[in-house]
Amino acid sequence: MEPAFPEENEQIDRWLARPPEHVVEAVKNHSGDYLVLGVGGKMGTTLALMLEEAIRLSGRSATVTGVSRFSRPEVRAALEAEGVKTLACDLASPAEIAELPTPTNVFFLAGQKFGTTEAPEATWIQNTIVPSLVARHFTSSRMVVFSTGCVYPFAAVDSAGCDESTPLACQGEYASSCVGRERVFTHFAKLNDTPVNLFRLNYACELRYGVLVDVATRVRAGDPIDLTTGYVNLIWQTDAVAHAIRCLEIADCPPVPLNVTGPHRIAVRDIAEAFAQRFGTEAKFTGTPADTAWLSDAAKSHDLFGAPPRDLDWMIEAVARHVAAGAPLLGKPTHFETRDGNF
Ligand SMILES: NC(=O)c1ccc[n+]([C@@H]2O[C@H](COP(=O)([O-])OP(=O)(O)OC[C@H]3O[C@@H](n4cnc5c(N)ncnc54)[C@H](OP(=O)(O)O)[C@@H]3O)[C@@H](O)[C@H]2O)c1
């Protein structure tokens, strides 16, 4: 694995987006262009840049276009500097969606989680009305729709977690709206015979955000870690995005759900202690681990595309170095400890 860890934002973006060989091979066999809806968020840059680089390495000719409102304008500039085309669009506006091109391959990453407690109506618009507008516009595209492991009920922490056959639950306002997102895409996919993958992701991590950054920064500051959510599933963002690109191959009608995360159920206490050891400090804790958590069994995705190559030790080492160096963070906590669904 790479010996050095970059610290500057632009280098990190390029480093996270390096496509593995199997993605380059997959892109070689794709046809048509790519659209990334919601490119301006935490995962969109990695996805758009990985597609761009995989196309270059594959020798294929195709364009990648990123769509967002671009509330962080620096993201737009960074994408364009790397050859990604961009279109500013509010996907909640039918008039603006009507202007979007309809290429062969579409990734849907737009959504809302935070702010649900203060304005639940906005979360429902973003997670159900926007999907209905998007699904009706891209009827002839192949779609990977980003979803979440929060669509499942809590699983016992000593189990393998929920798999794709587990009936969905509506646990709290945010998770309920995510079930709504899947239902809306499924309805229109069946109506229009659109191939769709429902990409049920549990906690992507990179150097600047994620559960590992949340725990590392708290340990370093001497703040206690809440252990009520005692276990999580994690996947490095590069590996999650590689699986998202591969999911174009399994999109079908009716939509195909796929759990995407790492192979292990990870104890939050163990993560905190590993960071404390690296920082030469002691981790402080509060709360008692519940006997259930949002945990997913991603064995099917590992069978299809291989297990994510970056393991927990590597991820902890990467994040510990980054946080200890005082390198840039996104400042967007995951609130992984929240169990009542009020984000
Ligand atoms: N990151 C994770 O660990 C994780 C875990 C589970 C599930 N997911 C799912 O994966 C998806 C992508 O994750 P993420 O972390 O990159 O999410 P994110 O940071 O919230 O990014 C989504 C982006 O979509 C854009 N967007 C939202 N509403 C829009 C609208 N009406 N029109 C146009 N653009 C809009 C926003 O950028 P602008 O403000 O620029 O428009 C936003 O930053 C999310 O939908 C989430 O449900 C992520």
Tab-separated table of C-alpha atoms and ligand atoms in Angstrom:
chain	number	residue	atom	x	y	z
A	1	MET	CA	0.000	0.000	0.000
A	2	GLU	CA	1.076	3.612	-0.481
A	3	PRO	CA	3.897	4.450	1.993
A	4	ALA	CA	3.192	8.207	2.211
A	5	PHE	CA	-0.020	9.930	3.215
A	6	PRO	CA	-0.729	13.295	1.519
A	7	GLU	CA	-1.773	16.294	3.621
A	8	GLU	CA	-2.901	18.948	1.119
A	9	ASN	CA	-6.515	18.905	-0.060
A	10	GLU	CA	-5.753	18.622	-3.788
A	11	GLN	CA	-3.256	15.807	-3.260
A	12	ILE	CA	-5.694	13.995	-0.976
A	13	ASP	CA	-8.472	14.268	-3.560
A	14	ARG	CA	-6.263	12.748	-6.275
A	15	TRP	CA	-4.839	10.085	-3.949
A	16	LEU	CA	-8.282	8.955	-2.750
A	17	ALA	CA	-9.465	8.735	-6.346
A	18	ARG	CA	-6.758	6.411	-7.716
A	19	PRO	CA	-8.727	3.678	-9.480
A	20	PRO	CA	-7.835	0.045	-8.757
A	21	GLU	CA	-7.137	-2.109	-11.791
A	22	HIS	CA	-10.534	-3.850	-11.630
A	23	VAL	CA	-12.262	-0.470	-11.963
A	24	VAL	CA	-10.162	0.485	-14.999
A	25	GLU	CA	-11.095	-2.870	-16.574
A	26	ALA	CA	-14.775	-2.296	-15.770
A	27	VAL	CA	-14.746	1.198	-17.267
A	28	LYS	CA	-13.145	-0.199	-20.412
A	29	ASN	CA	-16.284	-2.290	-20.874
A	30	HIS	CA	-18.765	0.505	-20.151
A	31	SER	CA	-20.418	2.513	-22.869
A	32	GLY	CA	-21.551	6.144	-22.817
A	33	ASP	CA	-20.886	9.087	-20.518
A	34	TYR	CA	-21.269	9.550	-16.765
A	35	LEU	CA	-23.237	11.981	-14.614
A	36	VAL	CA	-22.609	12.360	-10.866
A	37	LEU	CA	-25.593	14.008	-9.156
A	38	GLY	CA	-24.648	15.557	-5.790
A	39	VAL	CA	-20.967	15.763	-6.738
A	40	GLY	CA	-20.371	18.662	-4.306
A	41	GLY	CA	-20.518	16.547	-1.134
A	42	LYS	CA	-18.017	14.416	0.770
A	43	MET	CA	-17.896	11.503	-1.702
A	44	GLY	CA	-18.687	13.151	-5.028
A	45	THR	CA	-15.187	14.463	-5.768
A	46	THR	CA	-13.630	11.028	-5.224
A	47	LEU	CA	-16.224	9.383	-7.468
A	48	ALA	CA	-15.945	11.912	-10.316
A	49	LEU	CA	-12.126	11.963	-10.214
A	50	MET	CA	-11.877	8.159	-10.074
A	51	LEU	CA	-14.139	7.867	-13.114
A	52	GLU	CA	-12.082	10.490	-14.957
A	53	GLU	CA	-8.792	8.722	-14.203
A	54	ALA	CA	-10.189	5.249	-14.975
A	55	ILE	CA	-11.434	6.500	-18.355
A	56	ARG	CA	-7.985	7.934	-19.105
A	57	LEU	CA	-6.221	4.709	-18.118
A	58	SER	CA	-8.721	2.555	-20.024
A	59	GLY	CA	-8.130	4.442	-23.254
A	60	ARG	CA	-11.881	4.906	-23.655
A	61	SER	CA	-13.390	8.238	-24.691
A	62	ALA	CA	-16.141	9.429	-22.332
A	63	THR	CA	-17.043	12.510	-20.313
A	64	VAL	CA	-17.750	12.818	-16.595
A	65	THR	CA	-20.106	15.623	-15.562
A	66	GLY	CA	-20.696	16.582	-11.944
A	67	VAL	CA	-23.978	18.190	-10.902
A	68	SER	CA	-24.592	20.068	-7.632
A	69	ARG	CA	-25.719	23.430	-6.374
A	70	PHE	CA	-22.000	23.927	-5.550
A	71	SER	CA	-22.558	25.496	-2.167
A	72	ARG	CA	-18.801	24.900	-1.738
A	73	PRO	CA	-17.539	26.677	-4.911
A	74	GLU	CA	-13.982	25.429	-4.337
A	75	VAL	CA	-15.217	21.899	-5.117
A	76	ARG	CA	-16.362	23.012	-8.554
A	77	ALA	CA	-13.001	24.631	-9.297
A	78	ALA	CA	-11.113	21.535	-8.115
A	79	LEU	CA	-13.212	19.220	-10.297
A	80	GLU	CA	-12.845	21.372	-13.389
A	81	ALA	CA	-9.087	21.613	-12.862
A	82	GLU	CA	-8.982	17.794	-13.151
A	83	GLY	CA	-11.084	17.655	-16.332
A	84	VAL	CA	-14.527	16.958	-14.841
A	85	LYS	CA	-17.279	19.032	-16.458
A	86	THR	CA	-19.699	20.673	-14.045
A	87	LEU	CA	-23.292	21.861	-14.184
A	88	ALA	CA	-24.904	23.890	-11.396
A	89	CYS	CA	-28.426	22.613	-10.759
A	90	ASP	CA	-30.852	22.402	-7.861
A	91	LEU	CA	-32.285	18.911	-8.217
A	92	ALA	CA	-35.372	20.046	-6.291
A	93	SER	CA	-36.286	22.234	-9.270
A	94	PRO	CA	-38.195	20.410	-12.060
A	95	ALA	CA	-37.274	23.192	-14.501
A	96	GLU	CA	-33.544	22.833	-13.751
A	97	ILE	CA	-33.613	19.014	-13.932
A	98	ALA	CA	-35.302	19.213	-17.327
A	99	GLU	CA	-32.139	20.886	-18.686
A	100	LEU	CA	-29.794	18.061	-17.584
A	101	PRO	CA	-28.338	15.655	-20.154
A	102	THR	CA	-29.372	11.986	-19.838
A	103	PRO	CA	-26.186	9.934	-20.357
A	104	THR	CA	-25.949	6.164	-20.083
A	105	ASN	CA	-24.529	6.103	-16.556
A	106	VAL	CA	-25.887	8.110	-13.615
A	107	PHE	CA	-24.829	8.141	-9.957
A	108	PHE	CA	-27.208	9.709	-7.443
A	109	LEU	CA	-25.458	11.007	-4.298
A	110	ALA	CA	-27.649	13.976	-3.370
A	111	GLY	CA	-29.456	13.716	-0.074
A	112	GLN	CA	-29.885	15.241	3.338
A	113	LYS	CA	-29.125	13.884	6.797
A	114	PHE	CA	-28.084	16.736	9.050
A	115	GLY	CA	-30.654	19.352	10.021
A	116	THR	CA	-33.414	16.708	10.104
A	117	THR	CA	-34.343	17.484	13.701
A	118	GLU	CA	-34.726	21.221	13.037
A	119	ALA	CA	-36.415	20.926	9.620
A	120	PRO	CA	-37.626	17.372	8.928
A	121	GLU	CA	-39.718	18.622	6.000
A	122	ALA	CA	-36.543	19.666	4.134
A	123	THR	CA	-35.053	16.176	4.622
A	124	TRP	CA	-38.201	14.575	3.196
A	125	ILE	CA	-38.102	16.896	0.156
A	126	GLN	CA	-34.440	16.073	-0.455
A	127	ASN	CA	-34.744	12.326	0.130
A	128	THR	CA	-38.102	11.585	-1.549
A	129	ILE	CA	-39.281	14.451	-3.790
A	130	VAL	CA	-35.853	14.991	-5.389
A	131	PRO	CA	-35.571	11.221	-6.090
A	132	SER	CA	-38.995	11.288	-7.779
A	133	LEU	CA	-37.905	14.140	-10.054
A	134	VAL	CA	-34.556	12.473	-10.789
A	135	ALA	CA	-36.046	9.011	-11.391
A	136	ARG	CA	-38.559	10.441	-13.879
A	137	HIS	CA	-35.865	12.339	-15.808
A	138	PHE	CA	-33.299	9.535	-16.133
A	139	THR	CA	-35.641	6.738	-17.237
A	140	SER	CA	-33.269	5.425	-19.903
A	141	SER	CA	-30.032	5.633	-17.873
A	142	ARG	CA	-28.336	2.968	-15.746
A	143	MET	CA	-28.367	4.256	-12.160
A	144	VAL	CA	-26.403	3.699	-8.966
A	145	VAL	CA	-28.486	5.272	-6.188
A	146	PHE	CA	-26.565	5.942	-2.968
A	147	SER	CA	-28.537	4.686	0.022
A	148	THR	CA	-27.524	3.764	3.549
A	149	GLY	CA	-27.383	0.862	6.010
A	150	CYS	CA	-29.762	2.946	8.156
A	151	VAL	CA	-32.650	1.547	6.066
A	152	TYR	CA	-32.317	-1.659	8.112
A	153	PRO	CA	-33.384	-2.289	11.710
A	154	PHE	CA	-30.698	-2.463	14.374
A	155	ALA	CA	-28.931	-5.842	14.443
A	156	ALA	CA	-27.546	-7.699	17.467
A	157	VAL	CA	-23.911	-6.696	17.932
A	158	ASP	CA	-22.891	-10.360	18.100
A	159	SER	CA	-24.542	-11.098	14.710
A	160	ALA	CA	-23.181	-10.722	11.178
A	161	GLY	CA	-25.524	-7.753	10.667
A	162	CYS	CA	-28.427	-7.242	8.256
A	163	ASP	CA	-28.076	-8.585	4.742
A	164	GLU	CA	-29.976	-7.590	1.625
A	165	SER	CA	-32.851	-9.957	2.474
A	166	THR	CA	-33.570	-8.237	5.823
A	167	PRO	CA	-36.907	-6.374	5.686
A	168	LEU	CA	-36.411	-2.600	5.861
A	169	ALA	CA	-37.337	-0.643	8.984
A	170	CYS	CA	-38.180	3.000	9.586
A	171	GLN	CA	-36.062	3.928	12.593
A	172	GLY	CA	-36.383	7.644	13.138
A	173	GLU	CA	-37.090	10.481	10.757
A	174	TYR	CA	-33.853	10.407	8.712
A	175	ALA	CA	-33.777	6.631	8.238
A	176	SER	CA	-37.478	6.661	7.312
A	177	SER	CA	-36.825	9.233	4.598
A	178	CYS	CA	-34.007	6.994	3.270
A	179	VAL	CA	-36.436	4.073	3.044
A	180	GLY	CA	-38.675	6.533	1.177
A	181	ARG	CA	-35.820	7.318	-1.246
A	182	GLU	CA	-35.428	3.622	-2.083
A	183	ARG	CA	-39.188	3.131	-2.459
A	184	VAL	CA	-39.519	6.118	-4.814
A	185	PHE	CA	-36.629	4.981	-7.038
A	186	THR	CA	-38.031	1.442	-7.047
A	187	HIS	CA	-41.498	2.642	-8.062
A	188	PHE	CA	-40.253	4.662	-11.046
A	189	ALA	CA	-37.683	2.027	-12.050
A	190	LYS	CA	-40.460	-0.556	-12.335
A	191	LEU	CA	-42.708	1.897	-14.161
A	192	ASN	CA	-40.060	2.819	-16.731
A	193	ASP	CA	-37.928	-0.336	-16.771
A	194	THR	CA	-34.869	1.587	-15.542
A	195	PRO	CA	-31.884	-0.476	-14.292
A	196	VAL	CA	-31.020	0.646	-10.741
A	197	ASN	CA	-28.660	-0.409	-7.971
A	198	LEU	CA	-29.503	0.625	-4.400
A	199	PHE	CA	-26.051	1.202	-2.882
A	200	ARG	CA	-26.507	0.658	0.884
A	201	LEU	CA	-23.364	2.175	2.346
A	202	ASN	CA	-22.179	2.091	5.945
A	203	TYR	CA	-19.721	4.785	6.907
A	204	ALA	CA	-17.147	5.819	4.377
A	205	CYS	CA	-13.919	7.106	5.959
A	206	GLU	CA	-11.092	9.196	4.612
A	207	LEU	CA	-8.390	11.428	6.070
A	208	ARG	CA	-10.628	14.464	6.592
A	209	TYR	CA	-13.960	13.036	7.794
A	210	GLY	CA	-15.644	9.872	8.996
A	211	VAL	CA	-16.051	7.869	12.190
A	212	LEU	CA	-12.267	7.449	12.509
A	213	VAL	CA	-11.673	11.208	12.314
A	214	ASP	CA	-14.490	11.798	14.838
A	215	VAL	CA	-12.953	9.370	17.319
A	216	ALA	CA	-9.344	10.469	16.687
A	217	THR	CA	-10.065	14.176	17.200
A	218	ARG	CA	-11.974	13.497	20.413
A	219	VAL	CA	-9.262	11.245	21.827
A	220	ARG	CA	-6.616	13.833	20.982
A	221	ALA	CA	-8.648	16.615	22.624
A	222	GLY	CA	-9.147	14.473	25.750
A	223	ASP	CA	-12.928	14.382	25.223
A	224	PRO	CA	-14.847	11.243	26.202
A	225	ILE	CA	-16.096	8.832	23.529
A	226	ASP	CA	-19.745	7.811	23.838
A	227	LEU	CA	-19.834	4.011	23.633
A	228	THR	CA	-23.630	3.643	23.454
A	229	THR	CA	-23.225	2.844	19.766
A	230	GLY	CA	-20.530	0.326	20.559
A	231	TYR	CA	-19.952	-1.164	17.101
A	232	VAL	CA	-19.781	0.172	13.537
A	233	ASN	CA	-18.937	-0.971	10.017
A	234	LEU	CA	-16.408	1.091	8.081
A	235	ILE	CA	-14.949	1.251	4.576
A	236	TRP	CA	-12.225	3.470	3.147
A	237	GLN	CA	-13.713	5.993	0.711
A	238	THR	CA	-11.531	4.797	-2.203
A	239	ASP	CA	-12.853	1.252	-1.765
A	240	ALA	CA	-16.468	2.403	-1.400
A	241	VAL	CA	-16.268	4.492	-4.569
A	242	ALA	CA	-14.592	1.644	-6.485
A	243	HIS	CA	-17.533	-0.579	-5.532
A	244	ALA	CA	-19.991	2.152	-6.589
A	245	ILE	CA	-18.475	2.233	-10.086
A	246	ARG	CA	-18.630	-1.572	-10.297
A	247	CYS	CA	-22.290	-1.434	-9.236
A	248	LEU	CA	-23.220	-0.072	-12.672
A	249	GLU	CA	-22.764	-3.704	-13.784
A	250	ILE	CA	-25.406	-5.073	-11.417
A	251	ALA	CA	-28.043	-2.343	-11.857
A	252	ASP	CA	-31.255	-4.025	-12.955
A	253	CYS	CA	-35.016	-3.788	-12.837
A	254	PRO	CA	-36.468	-4.367	-10.279
A	255	PRO	CA	-33.648	-2.487	-8.470
A	256	VAL	CA	-30.853	-4.526	-6.914
A	257	PRO	CA	-29.840	-3.610	-3.337
A	258	LEU	CA	-26.242	-4.152	-2.252
A	259	ASN	CA	-24.638	-3.625	1.162
A	260	VAL	CA	-21.291	-1.883	0.862
A	261	THR	CA	-18.929	-1.720	3.818
A	262	GLY	CA	-15.907	-3.490	5.307
A	263	PRO	CA	-15.849	-7.141	6.411
A	264	HIS	CA	-15.708	-6.489	10.158
A	265	ARG	CA	-17.897	-5.309	12.972
A	266	ILE	CA	-15.596	-2.805	14.679
A	267	ALA	CA	-15.689	-1.924	18.388
A	268	VAL	CA	-15.627	1.843	18.926
A	269	ARG	CA	-13.653	1.244	22.141
A	270	ASP	CA	-10.901	-0.550	20.173
A	271	ILE	CA	-10.656	2.323	17.684
A	272	ALA	CA	-10.363	4.882	20.503
A	273	GLU	CA	-7.690	2.850	22.294
A	274	ALA	CA	-5.698	2.433	19.079
A	275	PHE	CA	-5.692	6.213	18.551
A	276	ALA	CA	-4.845	6.857	22.220
A	277	GLN	CA	-1.829	4.565	21.915
A	278	ARG	CA	-0.614	6.402	18.810
A	279	PHE	CA	-1.147	9.822	20.435
A	280	GLY	CA	0.495	8.770	23.732
A	281	THR	CA	-2.631	9.507	25.725
A	282	GLU	CA	-5.489	7.681	27.403
A	283	ALA	CA	-8.950	7.367	25.877
A	284	LYS	CA	-11.906	8.435	28.045
A	285	PHE	CA	-15.311	6.832	27.684
A	286	THR	CA	-18.914	7.428	28.569
A	287	GLY	CA	-22.040	5.293	28.090
A	288	THR	CA	-22.545	1.542	27.952
A	289	PRO	CA	-22.592	-0.288	24.612
A	290	ALA	CA	-26.126	-1.230	23.572
A	291	ASP	CA	-26.601	-4.817	22.457
A	292	THR	CA	-27.781	-3.669	18.993
A	293	ALA	CA	-26.475	-1.270	16.340
A	294	TRP	CA	-26.847	-0.415	12.651
A	295	LEU	CA	-24.640	-3.210	11.280
A	296	SER	CA	-24.582	-4.605	7.748
A	297	ASP	CA	-23.369	-7.851	6.301
A	298	ALA	CA	-21.615	-6.883	3.048
A	299	ALA	CA	-20.510	-10.425	2.088
A	300	LYS	CA	-22.401	-10.261	-1.208
A	301	SER	CA	-20.492	-7.172	-2.380
A	302	HIS	CA	-17.196	-8.809	-1.362
A	303	ASP	CA	-18.112	-11.905	-3.365
A	304	LEU	CA	-18.926	-9.745	-6.379
A	305	PHE	CA	-16.066	-7.234	-6.320
A	306	GLY	CA	-13.557	-8.466	-3.719
A	307	ALA	CA	-13.190	-7.469	-0.068
A	308	PRO	CA	-12.084	-3.839	0.443
A	309	PRO	CA	-8.253	-3.964	0.398
A	310	ARG	CA	-7.631	-1.305	3.091
A	311	ASP	CA	-7.948	-2.877	6.528
A	312	LEU	CA	-8.688	-1.215	9.859
A	313	ASP	CA	-5.050	-0.956	11.002
A	314	TRP	CA	-4.107	0.812	7.770
A	315	MET	CA	-7.075	3.205	8.083
A	316	ILE	CA	-6.266	4.013	11.723
A	317	GLU	CA	-2.619	4.646	10.869
A	318	ALA	CA	-3.573	6.961	7.986
A	319	VAL	CA	-6.063	8.984	10.048
A	320	ALA	CA	-3.814	9.126	13.139
A	321	ARG	CA	-0.961	10.611	11.097
A	322	HIS	CA	-3.274	13.118	9.445
A	323	VAL	CA	-4.890	14.290	12.688
A	324	ALA	CA	-1.557	14.410	14.539
A	325	ALA	CA	-0.088	16.561	11.744
A	326	GLY	CA	-2.900	19.094	12.160
A	327	ALA	CA	-3.721	18.634	8.456
A	328	PRO	CA	-7.083	19.896	7.067
A	329	LEU	CA	-10.339	18.299	8.232
A	330	LEU	CA	-13.819	18.807	6.796
A	331	GLY	CA	-15.353	19.610	10.184
A	332	LYS	CA	-18.386	17.437	9.397
A	333	PRO	CA	-18.938	14.966	12.255
A	334	THR	CA	-20.852	11.797	11.339
A	335	HIS	CA	-22.875	11.633	14.608
A	336	PHE	CA	-22.345	7.858	14.419
A	337	GLU	CA	-23.292	7.645	18.104
A	338	THR	CA	-26.865	8.815	17.406
A	339	ARG	CA	-29.346	5.939	17.824
A	340	ASP	CA	-32.689	7.777	17.796
A	341	GLY	CA	-32.387	8.842	14.143
A	342	ASN	CA	-32.588	12.549	15.019
A	343	PHE	CA	-29.684	14.029	13.100
B	1	LIG	N1	-20.522	9.464	3.556
B	1	LIG	C1	-20.970	8.359	4.150
B	1	LIG	O1	-20.286	7.743	4.975
B	1	LIG	C2	-22.328	7.823	3.797
B	1	LIG	C3	-22.835	6.759	4.553
B	1	LIG	C4	-24.069	6.231	4.224
B	1	LIG	C5	-24.770	6.746	3.157
B	1	LIG	N2	-24.259	7.786	2.437
B	1	LIG	C6	-25.060	8.288	1.315
B	1	LIG	O2	-24.232	8.575	0.231
B	1	LIG	C7	-24.590	9.820	-0.371
B	1	LIG	C8	-23.329	10.615	-0.621
B	1	LIG	O3	-22.651	10.780	0.607
B	1	LIG	P1	-21.892	12.116	0.972
B	1	LIG	O4	-21.282	11.875	2.289
B	1	LIG	O5	-21.054	12.572	-0.175
B	1	LIG	O6	-23.145	13.104	1.137
B	1	LIG	P2	-23.096	14.697	1.222
B	1	LIG	O7	-21.795	15.165	1.752
B	1	LIG	O8	-24.344	15.115	1.916
B	1	LIG	O9	-23.161	15.130	-0.302
B	1	LIG	C9	-24.327	15.192	-1.065
B	1	LIG	C10	-24.250	16.472	-1.862
B	1	LIG	O10	-25.374	16.527	-2.730
B	1	LIG	C11	-25.596	17.869	-3.070
B	1	LIG	N3	-27.035	18.118	-3.061
B	1	LIG	C12	-27.900	17.969	-2.031
B	1	LIG	N4	-29.111	18.372	-2.398
B	1	LIG	C13	-29.024	18.786	-3.682
B	1	LIG	C14	-29.939	19.347	-4.596
B	1	LIG	N5	-31.229	19.590	-4.266
B	1	LIG	N6	-29.517	19.666	-5.839
B	1	LIG	C15	-28.204	19.452	-6.183
B	1	LIG	N7	-27.296	18.946	-5.349
B	1	LIG	C16	-27.700	18.630	-4.107
B	1	LIG	C17	-24.949	18.745	-1.970
B	1	LIG	O11	-23.918	19.562	-2.552
B	1	LIG	P3	-24.300	21.094	-2.944
B	1	LIG	O12	-24.606	21.767	-1.651
B	1	LIG	O13	-23.105	21.591	-3.633
B	1	LIG	O14	-25.502	21.000	-3.835
B	1	LIG	C18	-24.361	17.723	-1.012
B	1	LIG	O15	-23.142	18.144	-0.495
B	1	LIG	C19	-25.563	10.503	0.591
B	1	LIG	O16	-26.796	10.712	-0.073
B	1	LIG	C20	-25.773	9.549	1.725
B	1	LIG	O17	-27.141	9.203	1.883
B	1	LIG	C21	-23.068	8.334	2.736
